mmCIF file of C-alpha atoms in Angstrom:
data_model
loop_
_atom_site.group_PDB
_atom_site.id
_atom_site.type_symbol
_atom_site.label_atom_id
_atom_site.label_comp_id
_atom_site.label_asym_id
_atom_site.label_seq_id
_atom_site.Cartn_x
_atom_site.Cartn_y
_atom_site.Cartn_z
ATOM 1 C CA UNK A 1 51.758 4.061 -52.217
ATOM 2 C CA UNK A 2 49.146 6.745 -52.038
ATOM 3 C CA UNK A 3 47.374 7.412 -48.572
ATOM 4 C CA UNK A 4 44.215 6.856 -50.165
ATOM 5 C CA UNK A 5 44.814 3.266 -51.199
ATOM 6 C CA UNK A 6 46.450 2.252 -48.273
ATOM 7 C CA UNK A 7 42.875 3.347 -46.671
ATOM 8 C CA UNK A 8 41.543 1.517 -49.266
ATOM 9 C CA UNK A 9 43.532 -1.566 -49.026
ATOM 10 C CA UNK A 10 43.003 -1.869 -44.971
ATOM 11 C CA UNK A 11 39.565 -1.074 -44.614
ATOM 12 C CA UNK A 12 39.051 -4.128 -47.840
ATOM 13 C CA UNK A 13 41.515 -6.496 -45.823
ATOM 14 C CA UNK A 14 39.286 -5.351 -42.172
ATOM 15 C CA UNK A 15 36.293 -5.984 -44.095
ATOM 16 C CA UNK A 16 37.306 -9.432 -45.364
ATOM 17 C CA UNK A 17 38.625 -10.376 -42.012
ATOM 18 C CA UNK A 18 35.188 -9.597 -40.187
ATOM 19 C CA UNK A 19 33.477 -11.477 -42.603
ATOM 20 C CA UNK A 20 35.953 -14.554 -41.948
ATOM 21 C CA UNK A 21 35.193 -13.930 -38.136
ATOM 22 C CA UNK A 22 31.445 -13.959 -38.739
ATOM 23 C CA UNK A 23 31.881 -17.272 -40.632
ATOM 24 C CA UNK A 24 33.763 -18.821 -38.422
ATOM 25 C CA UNK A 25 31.527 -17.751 -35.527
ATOM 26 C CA UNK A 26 28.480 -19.287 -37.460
ATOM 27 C CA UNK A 27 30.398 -22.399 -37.450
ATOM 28 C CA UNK A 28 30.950 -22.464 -33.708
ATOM 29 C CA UNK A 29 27.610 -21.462 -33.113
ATOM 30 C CA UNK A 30 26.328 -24.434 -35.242
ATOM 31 C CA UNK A 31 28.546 -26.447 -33.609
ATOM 32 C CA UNK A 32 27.830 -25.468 -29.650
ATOM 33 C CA UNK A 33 24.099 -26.373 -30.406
ATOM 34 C CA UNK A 34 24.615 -30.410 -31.445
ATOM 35 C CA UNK A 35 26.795 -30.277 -28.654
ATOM 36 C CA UNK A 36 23.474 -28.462 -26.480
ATOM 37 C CA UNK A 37 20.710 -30.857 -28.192
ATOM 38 C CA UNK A 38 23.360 -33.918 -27.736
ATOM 39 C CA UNK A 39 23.678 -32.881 -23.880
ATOM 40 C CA UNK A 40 19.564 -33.003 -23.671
ATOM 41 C CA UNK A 41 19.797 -36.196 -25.008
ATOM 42 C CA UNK A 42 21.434 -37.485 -23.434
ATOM 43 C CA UNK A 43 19.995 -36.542 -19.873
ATOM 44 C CA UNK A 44 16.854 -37.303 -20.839
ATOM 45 C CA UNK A 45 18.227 -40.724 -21.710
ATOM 46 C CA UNK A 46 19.759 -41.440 -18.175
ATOM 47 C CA UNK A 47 16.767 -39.538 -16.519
ATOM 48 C CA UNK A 48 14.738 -42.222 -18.110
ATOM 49 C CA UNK A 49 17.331 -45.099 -17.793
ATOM 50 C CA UNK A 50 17.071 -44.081 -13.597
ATOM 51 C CA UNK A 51 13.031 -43.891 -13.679
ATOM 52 C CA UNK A 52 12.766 -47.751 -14.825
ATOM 53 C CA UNK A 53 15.727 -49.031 -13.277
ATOM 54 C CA UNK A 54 13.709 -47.627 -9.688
ATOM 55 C CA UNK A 55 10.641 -49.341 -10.688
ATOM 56 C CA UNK A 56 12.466 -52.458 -11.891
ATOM 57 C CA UNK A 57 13.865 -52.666 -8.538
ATOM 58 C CA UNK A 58 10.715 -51.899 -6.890
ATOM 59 C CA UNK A 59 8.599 -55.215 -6.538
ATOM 60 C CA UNK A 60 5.384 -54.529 -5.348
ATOM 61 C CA UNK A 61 5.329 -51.507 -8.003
ATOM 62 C CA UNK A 62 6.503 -53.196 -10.729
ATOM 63 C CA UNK A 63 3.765 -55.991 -10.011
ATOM 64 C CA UNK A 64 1.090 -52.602 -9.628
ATOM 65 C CA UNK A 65 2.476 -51.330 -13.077
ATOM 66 C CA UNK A 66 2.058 -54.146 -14.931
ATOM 67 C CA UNK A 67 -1.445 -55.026 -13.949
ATOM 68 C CA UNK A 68 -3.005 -51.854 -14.054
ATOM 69 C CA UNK A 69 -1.459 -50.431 -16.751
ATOM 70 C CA UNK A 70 0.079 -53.476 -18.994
ATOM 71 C CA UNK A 71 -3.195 -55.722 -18.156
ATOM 72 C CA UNK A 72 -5.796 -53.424 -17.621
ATOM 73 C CA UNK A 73 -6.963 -54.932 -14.802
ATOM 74 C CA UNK A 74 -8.234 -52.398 -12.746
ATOM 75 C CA UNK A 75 -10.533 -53.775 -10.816
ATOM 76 C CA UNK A 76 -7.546 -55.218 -8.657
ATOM 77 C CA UNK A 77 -6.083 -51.901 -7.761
ATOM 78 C CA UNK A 78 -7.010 -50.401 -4.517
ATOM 79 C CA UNK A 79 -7.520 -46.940 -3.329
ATOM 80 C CA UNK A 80 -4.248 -46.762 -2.268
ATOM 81 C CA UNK A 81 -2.748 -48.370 -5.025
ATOM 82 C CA UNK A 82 -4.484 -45.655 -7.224
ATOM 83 C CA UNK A 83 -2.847 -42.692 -5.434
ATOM 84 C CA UNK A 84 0.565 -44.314 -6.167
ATOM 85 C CA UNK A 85 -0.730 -44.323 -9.945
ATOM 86 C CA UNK A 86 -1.669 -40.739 -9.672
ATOM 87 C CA UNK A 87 1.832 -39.398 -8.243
ATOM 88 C CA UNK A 88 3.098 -42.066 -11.493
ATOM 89 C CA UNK A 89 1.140 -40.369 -14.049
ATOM 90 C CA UNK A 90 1.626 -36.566 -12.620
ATOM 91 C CA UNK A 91 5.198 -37.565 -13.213
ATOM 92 C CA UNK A 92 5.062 -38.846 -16.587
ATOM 93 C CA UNK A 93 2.396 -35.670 -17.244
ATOM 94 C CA UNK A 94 5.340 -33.204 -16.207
ATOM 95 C CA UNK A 95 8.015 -35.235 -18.458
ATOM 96 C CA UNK A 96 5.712 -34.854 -21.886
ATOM 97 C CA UNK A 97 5.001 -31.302 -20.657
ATOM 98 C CA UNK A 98 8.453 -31.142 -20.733
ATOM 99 C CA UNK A 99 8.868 -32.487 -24.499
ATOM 100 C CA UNK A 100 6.369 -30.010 -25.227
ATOM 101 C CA UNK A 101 8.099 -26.935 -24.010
ATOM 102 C CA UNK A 102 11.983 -28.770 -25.397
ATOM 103 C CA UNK A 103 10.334 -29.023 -28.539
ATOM 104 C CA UNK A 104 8.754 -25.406 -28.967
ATOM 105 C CA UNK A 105 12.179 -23.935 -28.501
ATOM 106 C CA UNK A 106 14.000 -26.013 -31.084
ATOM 107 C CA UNK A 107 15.541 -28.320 -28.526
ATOM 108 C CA UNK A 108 13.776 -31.586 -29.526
ATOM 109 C CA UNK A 109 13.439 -33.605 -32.848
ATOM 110 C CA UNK A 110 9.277 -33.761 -34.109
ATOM 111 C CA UNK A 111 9.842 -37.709 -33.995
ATOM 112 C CA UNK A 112 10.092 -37.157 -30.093
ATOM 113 C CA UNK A 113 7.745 -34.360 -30.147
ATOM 114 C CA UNK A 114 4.995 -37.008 -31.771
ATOM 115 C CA UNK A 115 5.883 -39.560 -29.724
ATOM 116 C CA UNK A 116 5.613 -37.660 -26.341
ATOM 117 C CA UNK A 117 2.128 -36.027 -27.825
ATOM 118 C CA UNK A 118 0.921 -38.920 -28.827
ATOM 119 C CA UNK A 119 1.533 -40.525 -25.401
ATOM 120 C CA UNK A 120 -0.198 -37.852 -23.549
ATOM 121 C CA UNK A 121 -3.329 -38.240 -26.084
ATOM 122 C CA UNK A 122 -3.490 -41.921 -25.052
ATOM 123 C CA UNK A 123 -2.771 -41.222 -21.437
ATOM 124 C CA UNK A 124 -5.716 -38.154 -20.946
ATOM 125 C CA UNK A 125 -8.701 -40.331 -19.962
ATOM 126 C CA UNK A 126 -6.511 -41.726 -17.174
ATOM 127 C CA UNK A 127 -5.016 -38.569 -16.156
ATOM 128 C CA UNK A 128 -8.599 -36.901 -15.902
ATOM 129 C CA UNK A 129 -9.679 -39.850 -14.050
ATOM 130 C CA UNK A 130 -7.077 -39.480 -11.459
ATOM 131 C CA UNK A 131 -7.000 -35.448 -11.746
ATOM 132 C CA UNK A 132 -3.412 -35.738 -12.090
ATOM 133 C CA UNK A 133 -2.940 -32.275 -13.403
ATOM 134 C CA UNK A 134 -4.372 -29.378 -15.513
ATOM 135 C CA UNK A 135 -1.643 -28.948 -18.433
ATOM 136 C CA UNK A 136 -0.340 -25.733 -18.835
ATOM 137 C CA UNK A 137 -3.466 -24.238 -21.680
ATOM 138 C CA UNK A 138 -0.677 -24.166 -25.036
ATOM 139 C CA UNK A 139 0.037 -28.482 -24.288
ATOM 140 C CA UNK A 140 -3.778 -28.910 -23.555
ATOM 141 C CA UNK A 141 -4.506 -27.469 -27.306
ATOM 142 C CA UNK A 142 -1.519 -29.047 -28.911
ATOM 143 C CA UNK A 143 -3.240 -32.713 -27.174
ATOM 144 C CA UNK A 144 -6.033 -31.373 -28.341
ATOM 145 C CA UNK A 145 -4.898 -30.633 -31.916
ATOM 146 C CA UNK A 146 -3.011 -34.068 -32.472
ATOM 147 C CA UNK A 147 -5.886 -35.790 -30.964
ATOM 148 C CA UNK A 148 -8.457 -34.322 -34.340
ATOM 149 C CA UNK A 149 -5.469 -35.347 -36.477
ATOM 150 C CA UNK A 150 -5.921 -38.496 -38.292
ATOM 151 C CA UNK A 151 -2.629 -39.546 -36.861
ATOM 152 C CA UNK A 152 -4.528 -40.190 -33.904
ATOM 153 C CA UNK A 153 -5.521 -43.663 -32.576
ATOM 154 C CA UNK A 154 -5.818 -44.061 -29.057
ATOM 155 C CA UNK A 155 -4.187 -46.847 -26.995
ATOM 156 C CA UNK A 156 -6.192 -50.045 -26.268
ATOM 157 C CA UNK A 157 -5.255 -48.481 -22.592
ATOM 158 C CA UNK A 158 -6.702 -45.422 -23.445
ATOM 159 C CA UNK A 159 -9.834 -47.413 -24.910
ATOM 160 C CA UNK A 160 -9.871 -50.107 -22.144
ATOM 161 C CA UNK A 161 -9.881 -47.609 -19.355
ATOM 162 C CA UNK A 162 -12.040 -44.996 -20.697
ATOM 163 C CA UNK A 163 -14.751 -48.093 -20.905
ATOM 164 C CA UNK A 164 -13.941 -49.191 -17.223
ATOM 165 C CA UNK A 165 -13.987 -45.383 -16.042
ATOM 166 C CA UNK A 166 -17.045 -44.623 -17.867
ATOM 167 C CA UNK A 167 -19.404 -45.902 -14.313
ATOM 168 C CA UNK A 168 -16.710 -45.651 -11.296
ATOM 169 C CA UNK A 169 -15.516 -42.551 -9.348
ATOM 170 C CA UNK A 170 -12.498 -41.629 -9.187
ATOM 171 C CA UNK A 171 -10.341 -42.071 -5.853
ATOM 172 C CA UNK A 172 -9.443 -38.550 -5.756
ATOM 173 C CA UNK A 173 -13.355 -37.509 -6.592
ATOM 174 C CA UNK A 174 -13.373 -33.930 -5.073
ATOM 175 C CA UNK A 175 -9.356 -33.686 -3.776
ATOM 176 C CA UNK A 176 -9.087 -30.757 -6.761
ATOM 177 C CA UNK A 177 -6.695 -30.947 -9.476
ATOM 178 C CA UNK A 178 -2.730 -30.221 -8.515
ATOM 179 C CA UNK A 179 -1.499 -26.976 -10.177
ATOM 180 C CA UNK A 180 2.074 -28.538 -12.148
ATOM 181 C CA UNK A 181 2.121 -26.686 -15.185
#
């Protein structure tokens, strides 16, 4: 065998054997990010699982929960009542913040994405009520985008409260908004 194909021949079966190594690197690749996205999941699963198992367990909250926000009855809820509400909301504000920023990077499936953004549409009259937070400006405009959508319909919350808020001040009227985002 000439030197020249041996050269040949190696640097073909090198070749071949890279491109084998890129493929199966693609694969793992591929495969290490279900594994990532099924990990995220999955904490945001028990994360959530936790949150209402605490309020479940929590009486008086539950009760709170369920007549402010399931009822509407807001009249009932007292000033400090309504701060529990706003640490409640700033919570749930961070969470869909959170969605937002998964979802950006390719970490979250659009069905969540909507759902989350379509949450914190419905949820905006009562978080400017309570000046639970100002959103980071890129989750602000993406609210504000889904909100012109026709996809859009705001919660009978979101309705019922924006009519009760319309005449009452807020219980954290001049406190200033907490920096999250």
């Amino acid at each position: 065998m000439k030197t020249n194909t041996f050269i040949t021949l190696s640097t073909a079966t090198a070749n071949v054997g890279v491109l084998v190594g890129l493929v199966f690197l693609i694969f793992e690749i591929k495969q290490n990010s279900a594994i990532a996205l099924s990990q995220i999941r999955q904490e945001r699963t028990l994360s959530i699982i936790d949150e209402y198992s605490a309020i479940a367990q929590d009486e008086i909250f539950s009760d709170l929960l369920a007549r402010a926000l399931n009822d509407g009855d807001f009249d009932s809820v007292t000033n400090k009542e309504w701060n529990q509400l706003v640490h409640y909301e700033l919570a749930r504000s961070v969470r869909l913040e959170d969605v937002f920023f998964q979802y950006k990077k390719g970490l979250l499936d659009e069905s969540v994405y909507l759902f989350s953004i379509s949450m914190a549409a419905s949820r905006l009259p009562i978080w400017k009520w309570l000046n639970v937070s100002e959103p980071n400006p890129e989750f602000a405009a993406a609210i504000d985008a889904y909100m012109s959508t026709d996809d859009f319909t705001p919660s009978a919350l979101a309705i019922q409260f924006a009519e009760w808020s319309a005449n009452k001040d807020s219980p954290n009227k001049g406190l200033g908004t907490p920096k999250v985002f």
